[in-house]
Coordinates of N, CA and C in Angstrom, one line a residue:
X168 N -4.4 3.4 -52.1 CA -4.0 2.0 -51.3 C -3.1 1.2 -52.7
X169 N -1.9 0.7 -52.3 CA -0.5 -0.3 -52.8 C -1.5 -1.7 -53.2
X170 N -1.4 -2.1 -53.7 CA -1.4 -3.6 -53.9 C -0.2 -4.4 -53.9
X171 N -0.2 -5.2 -53.6 CA 1.3 -6.2 -52.9 C 0.8 -8.0 -53.4
X172 N 1.8 -8.2 -53.7 CA 1.6 -9.8 -53.7 C 2.0 -10.9 -52.6
X173 N 1.6 -11.6 -51.9 CA 1.8 -12.4 -51.5 C 2.4 -13.9 -51.7
X174 N 3.7 -14.1 -51.2 CA 3.5 -15.8 -51.6 C 4.1 -16.7 -50.1
X175 N 3.0 -17.6 -50.4 CA 2.8 -18.2 -49.3 C 2.7 -19.3 -49.2
X176 N 3.3 -20.0 -48.4 CA 3.3 -21.6 -48.5 C 1.7 -22.7 -48.3
X177 N 1.9 -23.4 -48.8 CA 0.6 -23.9 -49.1 C -0.4 -24.6 -47.7
X178 N 0.2 -24.8 -46.8 CA -0.6 -24.7 -45.2 C -0.6 -23.6 -44.6
X179 N 0.4 -22.4 -44.8 CA 0.3 -21.1 -44.3 C -1.4 -20.9 -45.0
X180 N -1.3 -20.7 -46.3 CA -2.3 -20.2 -47.4 C -3.6 -21.1 -47.0
X181 N -3.5 -22.1 -46.7 CA -4.7 -22.7 -46.2 C -5.2 -22.6 -44.9
X182 N -4.0 -22.3 -44.1 CA -4.6 -21.8 -42.4 C -5.1 -20.3 -42.4
X183 N -4.8 -19.6 -43.6 CA -5.3 -18.4 -43.8 C -6.7 -18.3 -43.9
X184 N -7.1 -18.9 -45.1 CA -8.2 -19.3 -46.2 C -9.1 -19.5 -44.5
X185 N -9.0 -20.5 -43.9 CA -9.6 -21.3 -43.0 C -10.0 -20.3 -41.7
X186 N -8.9 -19.2 -41.2 CA -9.5 -18.7 -40.4 C -10.4 -17.2 -40.8
X187 N -10.3 -17.1 -42.5 CA -10.8 -15.7 -43.3 C -12.2 -16.1 -43.2
X188 N -12.4 -17.8 -43.6 CA -13.7 -18.1 -43.5 C -14.4 -18.0 -42.4
X189 N -13.9 -18.5 -41.0 CA -14.1 -18.6 -39.7 C -14.8 -16.9 -39.5
X190 N -13.9 -16.4 -40.0 CA -13.6 -14.7 -39.4 C -15.5 -14.3 -41.0
X191 N -15.9 -14.8 -41.8 CA -16.9 -14.5 -42.6 C -16.1 -13.6 -43.3
X192 N -14.6 -13.8 -43.6 CA -14.5 -12.5 -44.3 C -13.5 -13.4 -45.7
X193 N -13.3 -12.0 -47.0 CA -12.3 -12.9 -48.0 C -10.8 -12.9 -47.0
X194 N -9.9 -13.9 -48.1 CA -8.9 -13.8 -47.4 C -8.4 -12.3 -47.6
X195 N -8.3 -11.6 -48.5 CA -7.5 -9.7 -48.4 C -8.2 -9.6 -47.4
X196 N -9.4 -9.4 -47.1 CA -10.2 -9.0 -45.9 C -9.5 -9.0 -44.6
X197 N -9.7 -10.7 -44.8 CA -8.6 -10.8 -43.1 C -7.4 -10.4 -43.2
X198 N -6.3 -10.5 -44.2 CA -5.1 -10.8 -44.1 C -5.2 -8.7 -43.8
X199 N -5.6 -7.9 -44.9 CA -5.8 -6.6 -44.2 C -5.9 -6.5 -42.7
X200 N -7.2 -7.1 -42.1 CA -7.6 -6.9 -40.9 C -6.3 -7.3 -39.7
X201 N -5.8 -8.2 -40.3 CA -4.7 -8.4 -39.6 C -3.9 -7.7 -39.2
X202 N -3.3 -7.1 -40.3 CA -2.4 -6.0 -40.9 C -2.7 -4.8 -39.5
X203 N -3.8 -4.7 -40.2 CA -3.8 -3.5 -39.5 C -4.7 -3.1 -38.1
X204 N -4.8 -5.1 -37.6 CA -4.9 -4.7 -35.7 C -3.6 -5.0 -35.2
X205 N -2.5 -5.0 -35.7 CA -1.4 -5.4 -35.2 C -0.6 -4.5 -33.8
X206 N -1.1 -3.5 -34.0 CA -0.7 -2.3 -32.9 C -1.7 -2.3 -31.8
X207 N -3.0 -3.2 -31.9 CA -3.9 -2.9 -31.0 C -3.3 -3.4 -29.6
X208 N -2.7 -4.4 -29.4 CA -2.1 -4.2 -27.6 C -1.0 -2.7 -27.4
X209 N -1.0 -2.2 -28.5 CA -0.2 -0.4 -28.0 C -0.8 0.0 -27.6
X210 N -2.2 0.3 -28.3 CA -3.4 1.0 -28.1 C -3.8 0.4 -27.3
X211 N -3.9 -0.4 -26.9 CA -4.8 -0.7 -25.7 C -3.6 -0.4 -23.9
X212 N -2.3 -0.9 -24.4 CA -1.3 -0.5 -23.5 C -1.4 1.2 -23.0
X213 N -1.8 1.8 -24.3 CA -1.4 3.2 -24.2 C -3.0 3.7 -23.4
X214 N -3.8 3.2 -23.5 CA -4.8 4.3 -22.9 C -5.2 3.3 -21.4
X215 N -4.3 2.2 -21.3 CA -4.3 1.6 -19.7 C -3.2 2.9 -18.8
X216 N -2.0 3.0 -19.4 CA -1.2 3.7 -18.8 C -1.8 5.5 -18.9
X217 N -2.6 6.0 -20.1 CA -3.5 7.3 -19.9 C -4.2 6.9 -18.5
X218 N -5.1 6.0 -18.3 CA -5.6 5.4 -17.2 C -5.3 6.0 -15.7
X219 N -3.8 5.5 -15.7 CA -3.3 5.5 -14.7 C -2.6 6.9 -14.6
X220 N -2.2 7.6 -15.1 CA -1.6 8.9 -15.4 C -3.0 9.4 -14.3
X221 N -3.9 9.4 -15.4 CA -5.2 10.3 -14.7 C -5.4 10.0 -13.3
X222 N -5.6 8.5 -12.8 CA -5.6 8.1 -11.6 C -4.2 8.8 -10.5
X223 N -3.4 8.6 -11.1 CA -2.1 9.8 -10.6 C -2.3 10.5 -10.1
X224 N -3.1 11.4 -11.2 CA -3.3 13.0 -10.8 C -3.9 13.2 -9.9
X225 N -4.9 12.0 -10.5 CA -6.1 12.6 -9.0 C -5.9 12.6 -7.8
X226 N -5.2 11.6 -7.8 CA -4.7 10.8 -6.5 C -3.5 12.4 -6.1
X227 N -3.0 12.4 -6.3 CA -2.0 13.6 -6.1 C -3.0 14.9 -5.4
X228 N -3.7 15.2 -6.7 CA -4.7 16.4 -6.3 C -5.5 15.9 -5.2
X229 N -5.9 15.0 -4.9 CA -7.1 14.7 -3.8 C -5.9 14.9 -2.6
X230 N -5.1 14.4 -2.6 CA -4.2 14.4 -1.3 C -3.2 16.1 -1.2
X231 N -3.2 16.7 -2.1 CA -3.0 18.1 -2.1 C -3.8 18.9 -1.3
X232 N -5.2 18.4 -1.7 CA -6.7 19.5 -1.1 C -6.5 18.6 -0.2
X233 N -6.0 17.8 0.4 CA -6.8 17.1 1.6 C -5.7 18.1 2.9
X234 N -4.6 17.6 2.0 CA -3.2 18.6 3.3 C -3.7 20.0 3.1
X235 N -3.9 20.6 2.2 CA -4.2 21.8 2.2 C -5.1 22.3 3.5
X236 N -6.8 21.2 3.1 CA -7.7 21.3 4.4 C -7.4 21.3 5.6
X237 N -6.4 20.3 5.8 CA -5.8 19.7 7.0 C -5.0 21.0 7.7
X238 N -4.5 21.2 6.8 CA -3.3 22.7 7.2 C -4.4 24.1 7.8
X239 N -5.0 24.2 6.7 CA -6.2 25.1 7.7 C -6.9 25.0 8.8
X240 N -7.7 24.1 8.8 CA -8.3 24.0 9.8 C -7.0 23.7 11.0
X241 N -5.7 23.5 11.1 CA -4.6 23.0 11.9 C -4.8 24.7 12.3
X242 N -4.2 25.4 11.1 CA -4.1 26.7 11.7 C -5.2 27.5 12.5
X243 N -6.4 27.6 11.9 CA -7.9 27.8 12.6 C -7.5 27.6 13.8
X244 N -7.8 26.1 14.1 CA -7.9 25.7 15.5 C -6.8 25.9 16.8
X245 N -5.5 26.2 15.4 CA -4.3 27.0 16.7 C -4.8 28.6 16.8
X246 N -5.2 29.1 16.1 CA -6.0 30.5 16.0 C -6.4 30.0 17.4
X247 N -7.7 29.7 17.3 CA -8.9 29.7 18.5 C -8.5 29.7 19.6
X248 N -7.6 28.1 19.6 CA -6.6 28.0 20.7 C -5.5 28.9 21.5
X249 N -5.2 30.1 20.7 CA -4.4 31.2 21.0 C -5.7 32.0 21.7
X250 N -6.6 32.1 20.8 CA -7.6 33.0 21.6 C -8.2 32.8 22.6
X251 N -8.5 31.6 22.5 CA -8.8 31.1 23.9 C -8.2 31.2 25.2
X252 N -6.9 30.9 24.9 CA -5.7 31.3 26.3 C -5.7 33.1 26.2
X253 N -5.8 33.3 25.1 CA -5.7 35.2 25.7 C -6.8 35.3 26.6
X254 N -8.2 34.9 26.3 CA -9.4 35.3 26.8 C -9.1 34.4 28.1
X255 N -8.5 33.5 28.2 CA -8.5 32.5 29.9 C -7.7 33.3 30.2
X256 N -6.5 34.3 30.2 CA -5.5 34.4 31.1 C -6.0 35.7 31.7
X257 N -7.0 36.3 30.7 CA -7.9 38.1 30.9 C -8.8 37.7 32.1
X258 N -9.4 36.5 32.0 CA -10.8 36.3 32.7 C -10.2 35.6 34.2
X259 N -9.1 34.9 34.2 CA -8.1 34.6 35.1 C -8.4 35.5 36.8
X260 N -8.4 36.9 36.4 CA -8.1 37.8 37.0 C -10.0 38.3 37.1
X261 N -10.6 37.9 36.8 CA -12.1 38.4 37.0 C -12.4 37.6 37.7
X262 N -14.1 37.4 37.9 CA -14.7 36.5 39.2 C -14.9 35.2 38.5
X263 N -14.7 34.0 40.0 CA -14.7 32.8 39.6 C -15.7 31.8 38.5
X264 N -17.0 32.3 38.2 CA -17.5 32.1 37.9 C -17.1 32.1 36.2
X265 N -16.5 33.9 36.0 CA -16.2 33.7 34.6 C -15.0 33.2 34.2
X266 N -14.4 32.8 35.3 CA -13.5 31.3 34.8 C -13.9 30.1 34.6
X267 N -14.6 29.8 35.5 CA -15.5 28.1 35.0 C -15.8 28.3 33.6
X268 N -16.1 29.0 33.2 CA -17.2 29.5 32.3 C -15.7 29.5 31.1
X269 N -14.9 30.2 31.3 CA -14.0 30.1 30.2 C -13.3 28.3 30.4
X270 N -13.2 27.6 31.5 CA -13.0 26.2 31.4 C -13.4 25.4 30.4
X271 N -14.7 25.3 30.6 CA -15.8 25.0 29.5 C -15.5 25.2 28.4
X272 N -15.2 26.4 27.9 CA -15.2 26.6 26.4 C -13.9 26.0 25.6
X273 N -13.2 25.5 27.1 CA -11.8 25.4 26.6 C -11.8 23.6 26.6
X274 N -12.9 22.7 27.2 CA -13.2 21.6 27.1 C -13.8 21.7 25.5
X275 N -14.9 22.4 25.5 CA -15.2 22.3 23.7 C -14.2 22.0 22.9
X276 N -13.3 22.9 23.3 CA -12.1 23.1 21.6 C -11.4 21.6 22.1
X277 N -11.0 21.4 23.3 CA -10.6 20.3 23.0 C -11.4 19.3 22.7
X278 N -12.5 19.1 22.5 CA -13.4 17.4 22.2 C -13.4 18.0 20.3
X279 N -13.3 19.0 20.2 CA -13.2 19.6 18.6 C -12.0 19.4 18.4
X280 N -11.0 19.6 18.7 CA -9.7 18.8 18.7 C -9.2 17.5 18.5
X281 N -10.1 16.9 19.2 CA -10.2 15.2 19.3 C -10.9 15.2 18.2
X282 N -12.1 15.7 17.6 CA -12.8 15.2 16.4 C -12.0 15.5 15.1
X283 N -11.2 16.3 15.5 CA -10.0 16.5 14.1 C -9.2 15.8 14.1
X284 N -8.8 15.2 15.2 CA -7.8 14.4 15.0 C -8.5 13.1 14.6
X285 N -9.8 12.5 15.2 CA -9.9 11.4 14.6 C -10.4 11.7 13.1
X286 N -10.7 12.4 12.4 CA -11.2 12.9 11.5 C -10.0 13.1 10.5
X287 N -8.9 13.0 10.9 CA -7.5 13.3 10.3 C -7.3 11.6 10.2
X288 N -6.9 11.1 11.4 CA -7.0 9.6 11.4 C -8.1 9.0 10.0
X289 N -8.9 9.6 10.5 CA -9.9 8.4 9.3 C -9.3 9.2 7.7
X290 N -8.9 10.4 7.9 CA -8.1 11.2 6.3 C -7.0 10.0 5.8
X291 N -6.1 9.8 7.1 CA -5.3 9.3 6.7 C -5.1 7.6 6.2
X292 N -6.2 7.3 6.9 CA -6.6 6.1 6.5 C -7.5 6.1 5.2
X293 N -7.7 6.4 4.5 CA -8.7 7.1 3.2 C -7.2 7.3 2.3
X294 N -5.8 8.2 2.9 CA -4.7 8.2 1.8 C -4.3 6.8 2.0
X295 N -3.9 6.1 3.3 CA -3.6 4.8 2.8 C -4.3 3.9 1.7
X296 N -5.7 4.0 1.9 CA -6.4 3.0 1.0 C -6.0 3.8 -0.2
X297 N -6.3 4.7 -0.5 CA -5.8 4.6 -2.2 C -4.8 4.3 -2.2
X298 N -3.4 4.7 -1.7 CA -2.3 4.0 -2.2 C -2.2 2.6 -2.3
X299 N -3.0 1.7 -1.2 CA -2.9 0.4 -1.6 C -3.3 0.3 -3.4
X300 N -4.7 1.3 -3.5 CA -5.1 0.9 -4.5 C -4.4 1.0 -5.6
X301 N -3.7 2.5 -5.6 CA -2.8 2.7 -6.9 C -1.3 1.6 -6.7
X302 N -1.3 0.8 -5.7 CA 0.0 -0.2 -5.8 C -0.6 -1.1 -6.9
X303 N -2.1 -1.6 -6.2 CA -2.6 -2.5 -7.1 C -2.7 -2.3 -8.2
X304 N -3.0 -1.0 -8.8 CA -3.5 -0.8 -10.1 C -2.1 -0.7 -10.6
X305 N -1.0 -0.7 -10.0 CA 0.3 -0.6 -10.3 C 0.4 -2.3 -11.0
X306 N 0.3 -3.1 -10.0 CA 0.7 -4.2 -10.1 C 0.2 -4.9 -11.7
X307 N -1.3 -4.4 -11.6 CA -2.5 -5.3 -12.6 C -1.6 -4.5 -14.2
X308 N -0.8 -3.1 -14.2 CA -0.2 -2.7 -14.7 C 0.7 -3.8 -15.4
X309 N 1.5 -3.8 -14.0 CA 2.7 -4.8 -14.8 C 2.4 -5.7 -15.1
X310 N 1.4 -6.5 -14.6 CA 1.2 -8.2 -15.1 C 0.9 -8.2 -16.7
X311 N 0.2 -6.9 -17.1 CA -0.6 -7.0 -18.1 C 0.4 -6.4 -19.1
X312 N 1.6 -5.8 -18.8 CA 2.4 -5.2 -20.0 C 3.4 -6.8 -19.8
X313 N 3.6 -7.7 -19.3 CA 4.5 -8.9 -19.0 C 3.4 -9.8 -19.8
X314 N 2.0 -9.8 -19.5 CA 1.5 -10.8 -20.7 C 1.7 -10.3 -22.4
X315 N 1.9 -8.3 -22.5 CA 1.8 -8.2 -23.5 C 3.0 -8.7 -24.1
X316 N 4.4 -8.4 -23.3 CA 5.2 -8.6 -23.9 C 5.5 -10.1 -24.2
X317 N 5.3 -10.8 -23.1 CA 5.1 -12.7 -23.6 C 4.3 -12.9 -24.6
X318 N 3.1 -12.2 -25.2 CA 2.5 -12.4 -26.6 C 2.9 -11.8 -27.2
X319 N 3.8 -10.6 -27.3 CA 4.7 -9.8 -28.5 C 5.7 -11.4 -28.4
X320 N 6.6 -11.4 -27.6 CA 7.2 -12.2 -28.0 C 7.3 -13.4 -28.6
X321 N 6.1 -14.6 -28.5 CA 5.6 -15.7 -28.6 C 5.6 -15.3 -30.6
X322 N 4.7 -14.0 -30.5 CA 4.2 -13.5 -32.0 C 5.7 -13.6 -32.9
X323 N 6.2 -13.0 -32.2 CA 7.5 -12.6 -33.3 C 8.3 -13.6 -33.3
X324 N 8.4 -15.1 -32.5 CA 9.0 -16.1 -32.5 C 8.2 -17.1 -33.4
X325 N 6.7 -17.3 -33.6 CA 5.8 -17.5 -34.7 C 6.1 -16.9 -35.6
X326 N 6.5 -16.0 -36.1 CA 6.3 -15.2 -36.9 C 7.8 -15.2 -37.8
X327 N 8.0 -15.0 -37.0 CA 10.1 -15.1 -37.7 C 10.2 -16.7 -38.2
X328 N 9.7 -17.9 -37.4 CA 10.0 -19.1 -37.6 C 8.7 -19.1 -39.1
X329 N 7.7 -18.7 -38.5 CA 6.6 -19.4 -39.8 C 7.2 -18.0 -41.1
X330 N 7.7 -17.0 -41.0 CA 7.5 -16.2 -41.5 C 8.7 -16.4 -42.8
X331 N 9.7 -16.5 -42.2 CA 11.2 -16.9 -42.9 C 11.0 -18.1 -44.4
X332 N 11.4 -19.0 -43.2 CA 11.5 -20.2 -43.9 C 9.9 -20.2 -45.0
X333 N 9.3 -20.5 -44.8 CA 7.6 -20.5 -44.9 C 7.1 -20.0 -46.2
X334 N 7.5 -18.7 -45.6 CA 6.9 -17.7 -46.7 C 8.0 -17.6 -47.9
X335 N 9.1 -18.0 -48.1 CA 10.0 -18.0 -49.4 C 9.8 -19.1 -49.8
X336 N 9.8 -20.0 -49.3 CA 8.8 -21.4 -50.2 C 7.7 -21.6 -50.6
X337 N 6.8 -20.6 -50.0 CA 5.3 -20.5 -50.4 C 5.3 -19.7 -51.8
X338 N 5.9 -18.4 -51.5 CA 6.4 -17.2 -52.3 C 6.9 -18.1 -53.4
X339 N 8.0 -18.9 -53.6 CA 8.9 -19.5 -54.8 C 7.8 -20.5 -55.8
X340 N 6.7 -21.1 -54.4 CA 5.8 -21.9 -55.6 C 4.8 -21.1 -55.9
X341 N 4.1 -20.0 -55.2 CA 2.8 -19.7 -56.1 C 3.5 -18.7 -57.4
X342 N 4.6 -18.2 -57.1 CA 5.3 -17.6 -58.8 C 5.7 -18.3 -59.3
X343 N 5.7 -19.8 -59.4 CA 6.5 -21.2 -60.0 C 7.9 -20.9 -59.9
X344 N 8.3 -20.6 -59.3 CA 10.0 -20.5 -59.8 C 11.1 -21.6 -58.7

């Protein structure tokens, strides 16, 4: 670890010492903590972005899975309908009782299709909810970024106004020049 010497204005030095006492650390430890934690905001933002990316990936995967399942189910049902239609045409030439039985089976398939359609509607509603949740998370992320940028801007303004003029004068006074 390299040692450095800082010249601080008396007011800044007093403020640093007061804050160090409040945090129950030495002035040196306090300044070291300030320097070491200066990138904490970026780490938080990076963590948030990783979580958002993970949610987006998960959302995409779930959506793909739902689409694949839906497509398989539709294909299965279409095949089933084609099979039933073939049976129906074949049995049209048979006795009337067999024909009535086939009509009953087709009604069951229609009920299944309706249930599947209702399930699809529920799934689409869930996808819509996930998209709204994703938009809300994005808005929260954007809000957090804006607050972070505002804080960074205030910190830069504070550091530039406090740091340049005050630090030169304090350094000159500390070293007696």
